[in-house]
CSV table of C-alpha atoms in Angstrom, one decimal:
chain,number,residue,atom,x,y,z
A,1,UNK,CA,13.2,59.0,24.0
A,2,UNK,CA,11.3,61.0,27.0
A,3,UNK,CA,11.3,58.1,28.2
A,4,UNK,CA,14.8,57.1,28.4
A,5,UNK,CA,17.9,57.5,31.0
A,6,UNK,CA,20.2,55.9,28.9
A,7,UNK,CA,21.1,54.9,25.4
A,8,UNK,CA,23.1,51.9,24.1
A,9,UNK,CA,24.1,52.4,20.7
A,10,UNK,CA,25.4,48.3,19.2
A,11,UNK,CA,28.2,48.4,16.9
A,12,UNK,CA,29.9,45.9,15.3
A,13,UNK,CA,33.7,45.7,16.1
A,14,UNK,CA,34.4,45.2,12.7
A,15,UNK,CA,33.2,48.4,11.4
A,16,UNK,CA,32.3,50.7,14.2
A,17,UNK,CA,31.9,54.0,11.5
A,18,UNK,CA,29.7,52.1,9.2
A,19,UNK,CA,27.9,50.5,11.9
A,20,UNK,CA,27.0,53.8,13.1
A,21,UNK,CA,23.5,55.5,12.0
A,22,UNK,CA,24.3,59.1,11.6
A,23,UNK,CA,20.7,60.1,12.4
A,24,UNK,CA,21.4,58.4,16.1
A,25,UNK,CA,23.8,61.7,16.9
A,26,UNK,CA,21.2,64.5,16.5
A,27,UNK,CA,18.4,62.5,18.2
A,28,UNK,CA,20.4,60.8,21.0
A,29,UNK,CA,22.6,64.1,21.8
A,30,UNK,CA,21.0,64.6,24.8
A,31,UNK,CA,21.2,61.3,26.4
A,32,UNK,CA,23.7,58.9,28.3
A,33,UNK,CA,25.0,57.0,26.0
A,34,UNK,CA,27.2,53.5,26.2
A,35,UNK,CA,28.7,52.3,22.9
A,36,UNK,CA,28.6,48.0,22.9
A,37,UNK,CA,31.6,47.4,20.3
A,38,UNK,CA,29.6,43.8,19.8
A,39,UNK,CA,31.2,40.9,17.9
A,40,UNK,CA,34.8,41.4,19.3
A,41,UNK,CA,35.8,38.0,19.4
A,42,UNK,CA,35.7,38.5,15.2
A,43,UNK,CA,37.4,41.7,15.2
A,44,UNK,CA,41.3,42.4,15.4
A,45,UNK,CA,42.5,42.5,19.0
A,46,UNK,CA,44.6,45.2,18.9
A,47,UNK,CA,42.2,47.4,16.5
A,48,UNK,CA,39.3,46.7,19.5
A,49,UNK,CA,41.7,48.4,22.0
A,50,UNK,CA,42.4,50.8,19.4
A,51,UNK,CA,38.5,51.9,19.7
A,52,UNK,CA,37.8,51.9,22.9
A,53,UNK,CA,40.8,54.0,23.2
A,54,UNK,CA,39.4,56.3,20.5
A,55,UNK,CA,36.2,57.2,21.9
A,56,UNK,CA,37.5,57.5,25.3
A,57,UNK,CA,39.1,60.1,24.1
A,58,UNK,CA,36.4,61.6,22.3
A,59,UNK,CA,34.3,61.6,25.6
A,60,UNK,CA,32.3,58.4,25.2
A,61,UNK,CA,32.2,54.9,27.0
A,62,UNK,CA,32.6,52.3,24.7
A,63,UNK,CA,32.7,48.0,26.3
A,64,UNK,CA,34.2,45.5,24.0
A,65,UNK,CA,31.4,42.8,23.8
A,66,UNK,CA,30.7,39.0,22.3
A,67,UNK,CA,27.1,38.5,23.1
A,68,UNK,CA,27.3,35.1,21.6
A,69,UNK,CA,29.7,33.9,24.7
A,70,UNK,CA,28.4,36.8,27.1
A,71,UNK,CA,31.7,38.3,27.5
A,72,UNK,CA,31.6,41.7,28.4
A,73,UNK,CA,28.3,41.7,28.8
A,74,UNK,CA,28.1,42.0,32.6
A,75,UNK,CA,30.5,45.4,32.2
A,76,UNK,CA,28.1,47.1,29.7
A,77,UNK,CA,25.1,46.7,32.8
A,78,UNK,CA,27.9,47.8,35.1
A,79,UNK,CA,28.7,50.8,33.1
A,80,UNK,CA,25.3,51.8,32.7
A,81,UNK,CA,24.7,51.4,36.8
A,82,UNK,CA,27.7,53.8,37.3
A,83,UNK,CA,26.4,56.6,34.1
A,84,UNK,CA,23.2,56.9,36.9
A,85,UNK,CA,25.0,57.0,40.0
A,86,UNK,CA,24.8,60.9,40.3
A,87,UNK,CA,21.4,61.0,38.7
A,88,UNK,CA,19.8,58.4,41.2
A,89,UNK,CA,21.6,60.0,44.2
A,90,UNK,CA,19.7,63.5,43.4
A,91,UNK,CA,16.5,61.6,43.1
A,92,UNK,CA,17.1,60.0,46.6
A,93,UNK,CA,17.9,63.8,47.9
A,94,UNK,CA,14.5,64.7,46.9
A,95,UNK,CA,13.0,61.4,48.2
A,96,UNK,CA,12.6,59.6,45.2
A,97,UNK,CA,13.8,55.9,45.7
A,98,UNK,CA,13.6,52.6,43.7
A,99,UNK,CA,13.9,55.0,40.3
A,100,UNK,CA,13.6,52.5,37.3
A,101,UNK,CA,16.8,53.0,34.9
A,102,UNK,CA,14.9,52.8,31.2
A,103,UNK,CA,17.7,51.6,28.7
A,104,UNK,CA,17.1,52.2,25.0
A,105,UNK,CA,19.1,49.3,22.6
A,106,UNK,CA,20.0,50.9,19.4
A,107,UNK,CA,21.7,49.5,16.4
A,108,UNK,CA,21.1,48.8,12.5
A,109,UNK,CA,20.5,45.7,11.5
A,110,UNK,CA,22.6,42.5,12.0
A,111,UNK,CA,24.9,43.9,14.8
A,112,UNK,CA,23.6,41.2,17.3
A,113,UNK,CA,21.0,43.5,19.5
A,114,UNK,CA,19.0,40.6,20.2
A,115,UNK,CA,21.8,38.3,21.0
A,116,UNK,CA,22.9,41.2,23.2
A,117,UNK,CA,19.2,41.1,24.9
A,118,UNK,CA,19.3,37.4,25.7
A,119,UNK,CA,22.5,37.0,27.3
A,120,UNK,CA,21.8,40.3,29.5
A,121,UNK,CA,18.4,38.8,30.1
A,122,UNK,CA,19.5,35.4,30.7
A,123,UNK,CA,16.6,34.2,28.5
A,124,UNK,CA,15.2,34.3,25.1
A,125,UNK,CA,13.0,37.5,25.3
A,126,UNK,CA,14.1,38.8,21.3
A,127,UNK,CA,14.2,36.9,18.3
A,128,UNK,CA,17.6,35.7,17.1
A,129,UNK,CA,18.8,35.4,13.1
A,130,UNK,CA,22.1,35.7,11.3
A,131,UNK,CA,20.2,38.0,8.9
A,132,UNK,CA,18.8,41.4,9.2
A,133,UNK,CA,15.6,42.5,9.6
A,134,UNK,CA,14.5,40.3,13.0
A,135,UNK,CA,13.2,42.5,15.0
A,136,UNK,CA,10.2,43.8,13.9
A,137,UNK,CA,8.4,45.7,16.8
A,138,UNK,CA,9.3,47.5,19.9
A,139,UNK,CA,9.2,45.7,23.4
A,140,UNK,CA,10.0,46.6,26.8
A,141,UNK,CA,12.1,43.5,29.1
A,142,UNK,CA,12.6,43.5,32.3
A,143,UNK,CA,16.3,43.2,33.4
A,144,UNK,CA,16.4,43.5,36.7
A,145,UNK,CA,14.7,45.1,39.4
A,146,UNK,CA,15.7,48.4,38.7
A,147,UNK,CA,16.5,48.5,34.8
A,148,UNK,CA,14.2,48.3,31.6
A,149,UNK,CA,15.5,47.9,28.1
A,150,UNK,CA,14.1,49.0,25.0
A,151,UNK,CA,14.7,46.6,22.3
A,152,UNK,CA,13.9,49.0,18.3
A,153,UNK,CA,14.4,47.2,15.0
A,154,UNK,CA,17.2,47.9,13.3
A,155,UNK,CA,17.2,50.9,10.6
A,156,UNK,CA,19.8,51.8,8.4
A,157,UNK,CA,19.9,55.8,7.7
A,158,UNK,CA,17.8,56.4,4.1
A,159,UNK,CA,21.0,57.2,1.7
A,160,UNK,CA,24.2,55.8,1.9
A,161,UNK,CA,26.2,58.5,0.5
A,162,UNK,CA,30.1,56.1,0.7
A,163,UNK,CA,31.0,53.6,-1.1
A,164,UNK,CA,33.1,52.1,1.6
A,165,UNK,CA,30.5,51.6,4.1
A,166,UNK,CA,27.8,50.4,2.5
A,167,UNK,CA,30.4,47.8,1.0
A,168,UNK,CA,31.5,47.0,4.8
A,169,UNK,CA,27.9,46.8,5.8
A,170,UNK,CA,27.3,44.4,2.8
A,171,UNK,CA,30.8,42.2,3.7
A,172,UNK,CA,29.3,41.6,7.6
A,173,UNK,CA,25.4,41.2,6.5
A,174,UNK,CA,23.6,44.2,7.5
A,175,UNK,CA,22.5,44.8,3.7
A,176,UNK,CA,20.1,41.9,2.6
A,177,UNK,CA,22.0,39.6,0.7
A,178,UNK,CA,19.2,40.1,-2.1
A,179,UNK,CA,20.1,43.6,-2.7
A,180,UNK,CA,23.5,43.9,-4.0
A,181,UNK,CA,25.3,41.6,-6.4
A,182,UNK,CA,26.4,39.1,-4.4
A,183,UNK,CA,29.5,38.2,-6.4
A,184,UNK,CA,30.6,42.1,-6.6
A,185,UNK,CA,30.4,42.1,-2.7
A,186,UNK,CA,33.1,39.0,-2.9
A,187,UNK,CA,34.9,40.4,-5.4
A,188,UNK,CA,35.5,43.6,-2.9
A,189,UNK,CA,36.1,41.8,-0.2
A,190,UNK,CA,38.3,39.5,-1.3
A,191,UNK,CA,40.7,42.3,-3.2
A,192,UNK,CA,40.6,44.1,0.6
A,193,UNK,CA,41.4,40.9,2.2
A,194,UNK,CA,44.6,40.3,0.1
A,195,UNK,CA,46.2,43.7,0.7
A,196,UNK,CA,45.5,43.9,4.4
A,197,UNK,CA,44.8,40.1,5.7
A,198,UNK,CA,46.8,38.1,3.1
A,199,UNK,CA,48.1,35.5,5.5
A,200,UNK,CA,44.6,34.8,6.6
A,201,UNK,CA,42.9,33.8,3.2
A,202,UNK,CA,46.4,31.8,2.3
A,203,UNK,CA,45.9,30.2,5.6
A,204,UNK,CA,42.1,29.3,5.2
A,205,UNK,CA,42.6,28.3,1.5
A,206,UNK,CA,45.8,26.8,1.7
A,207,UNK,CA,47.0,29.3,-1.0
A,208,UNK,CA,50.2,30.9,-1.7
A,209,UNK,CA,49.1,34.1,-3.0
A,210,UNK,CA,51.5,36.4,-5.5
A,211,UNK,CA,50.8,38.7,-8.2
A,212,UNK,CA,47.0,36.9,-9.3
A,213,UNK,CA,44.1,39.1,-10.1
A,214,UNK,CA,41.3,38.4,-7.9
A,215,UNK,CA,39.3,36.8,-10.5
A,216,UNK,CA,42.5,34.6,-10.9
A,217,UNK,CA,42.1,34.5,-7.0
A,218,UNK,CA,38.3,33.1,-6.9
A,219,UNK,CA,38.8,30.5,-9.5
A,220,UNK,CA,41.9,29.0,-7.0
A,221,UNK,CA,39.5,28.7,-4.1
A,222,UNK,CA,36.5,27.6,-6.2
A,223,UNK,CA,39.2,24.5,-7.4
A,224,UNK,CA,40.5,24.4,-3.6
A,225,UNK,CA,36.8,24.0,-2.3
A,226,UNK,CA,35.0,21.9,-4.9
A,227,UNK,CA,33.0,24.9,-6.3
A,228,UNK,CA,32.8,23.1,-10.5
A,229,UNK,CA,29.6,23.3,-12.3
A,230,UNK,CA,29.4,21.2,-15.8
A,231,UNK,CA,32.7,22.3,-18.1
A,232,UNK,CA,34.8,22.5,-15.3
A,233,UNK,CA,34.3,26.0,-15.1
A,234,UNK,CA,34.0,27.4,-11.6
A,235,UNK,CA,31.1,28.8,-9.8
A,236,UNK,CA,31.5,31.7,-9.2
A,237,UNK,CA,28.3,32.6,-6.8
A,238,UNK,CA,29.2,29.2,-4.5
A,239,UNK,CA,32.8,30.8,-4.3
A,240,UNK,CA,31.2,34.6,-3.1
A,241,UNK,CA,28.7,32.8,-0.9
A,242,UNK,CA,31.8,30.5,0.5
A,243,UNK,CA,33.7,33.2,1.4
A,244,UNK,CA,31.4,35.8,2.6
A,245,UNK,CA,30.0,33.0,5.0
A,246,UNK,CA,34.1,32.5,6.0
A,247,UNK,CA,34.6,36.1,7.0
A,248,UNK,CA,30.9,36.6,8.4
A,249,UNK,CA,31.3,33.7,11.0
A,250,UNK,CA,35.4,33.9,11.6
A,251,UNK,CA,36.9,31.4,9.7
A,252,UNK,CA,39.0,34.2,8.2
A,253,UNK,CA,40.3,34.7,11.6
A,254,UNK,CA,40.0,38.1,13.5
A,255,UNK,CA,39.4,41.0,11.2
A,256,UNK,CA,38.9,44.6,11.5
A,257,UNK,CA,37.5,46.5,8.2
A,258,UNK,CA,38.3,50.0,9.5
A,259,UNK,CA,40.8,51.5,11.7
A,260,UNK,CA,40.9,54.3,14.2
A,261,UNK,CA,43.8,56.1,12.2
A,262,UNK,CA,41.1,56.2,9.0
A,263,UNK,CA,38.7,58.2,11.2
């Protein structure tokens, strides 16, 4: 962190509080900092305005990204060249020219750092994976002429003390798969998805959704999509791997898991 002029912390539009690593606050206080609201184009419009409203407000920048198709991605170097301006100019006073701006590229894992690095870089300098856990070493890349980025692995904090977020971190794919029960995680999302998205999943599944539990609920869109083991019971794993994978890549439509009034 001596190192480093400027820190951009990678959030996922989706879930900008649980995307946040707590620990991040007390070690980058000191710092520049640029929040990359990444994975936009999956998130609710109107709840991504909604953000970068909020931590404007709260002091911070924050650019509404989709590193996948670059857009936005231009604006977050922009934004970083104008957080040096006055730092640059009193290094020039002093006769200090051609400063290198060192960028640090923070995030937990899954919110599409390296993604982020190769559409800023033009190139494939990080490792790319719909999964967490890709990154596995630090490495300095050359931008441009005049700026550096630090690309870290991923880390979640040690204990994750709410329910809600790990849940949100385990609907978007920054928990391993491996670790929680993957038809729980369904189960969740699903019963969230019907009292705040319900046009969505009837839209997806071709559904007309009324008073069903959500069991009732999986069994319909295991029949819908096919999901029948021997007995003609319904799988209920294909269906919680069917629909995270619908809501993970935005087949769902747009989605946002936590609003700015909740914070």
């Amino acid at each position: 962190l001596k190192l480093i002029d400027v820190v951009i912390e990678l959030l996922d539009a989706r879930i900008p509080r649980a995307s946040h690593n707590p620990d991040m606050e007390k070690l980058t206080k000191n710092k520049k900092k640029l929040i990359v609201l990444n994975k936009s184009d999956l998130a609710d419009e109107k709840e991504n305005q909604k953000w970068v409203n909020y931590y404007a407000k709260n002091g911070q920048t924050a650019v509404l990204v989709d590193a996948n198709s670059g857009k936005g991605v231009a604006e977050s170097i922009q934004k970083i060249k104008i957080m040096m301006q006055g730092e640059l100019k009193k290094q020039a006073e002093k006769g200090k020219i051609g400063k290198t701006i060192r960028v640090m590229i923070l995030g937990i894992p899954n919110v599409g750092k390296s993604s982020y690095i190769n559409r800023v870089t033009k190139k494939t300098s990080a490792k790319v994976g719909n999964k967490p856990g890709v990154t596995r070493q630090k490495q300095w890349i050359r931008l441009e002429k005049s700026i550096e980025l630090l690309d870290t692995p991923g880390v979640l904090w040690p204990k994750l003390d709410s329910e809600e977020i790990a849940l949100n971190l385990a609907y978007t794919g920054s928990i391993k798969d491996d670790i929680l029960e993957k038809t729980e995680i369904a189960y969740q999302l699903l019963n969230y998805l019907v009292q705040n998205y319900k046009s969505n999943l009837e839209t997806r599944y071709k559904l007309e959704i009324g008073d069903e539990t959500i069991l009732d609920l999986m069994e319909m869109i295991g029949r819908k999509r096919g999901a029948i083991v021997s007995g003609g019971r319904v799988d209920l794993e294909k269906v919680s791997n069917l629909l995270l994978d619908d809501f993970r890549n935005g087949k769902l439509g747009r989605m946002t898991l936590e609003k700015v009034e909740e914070s």
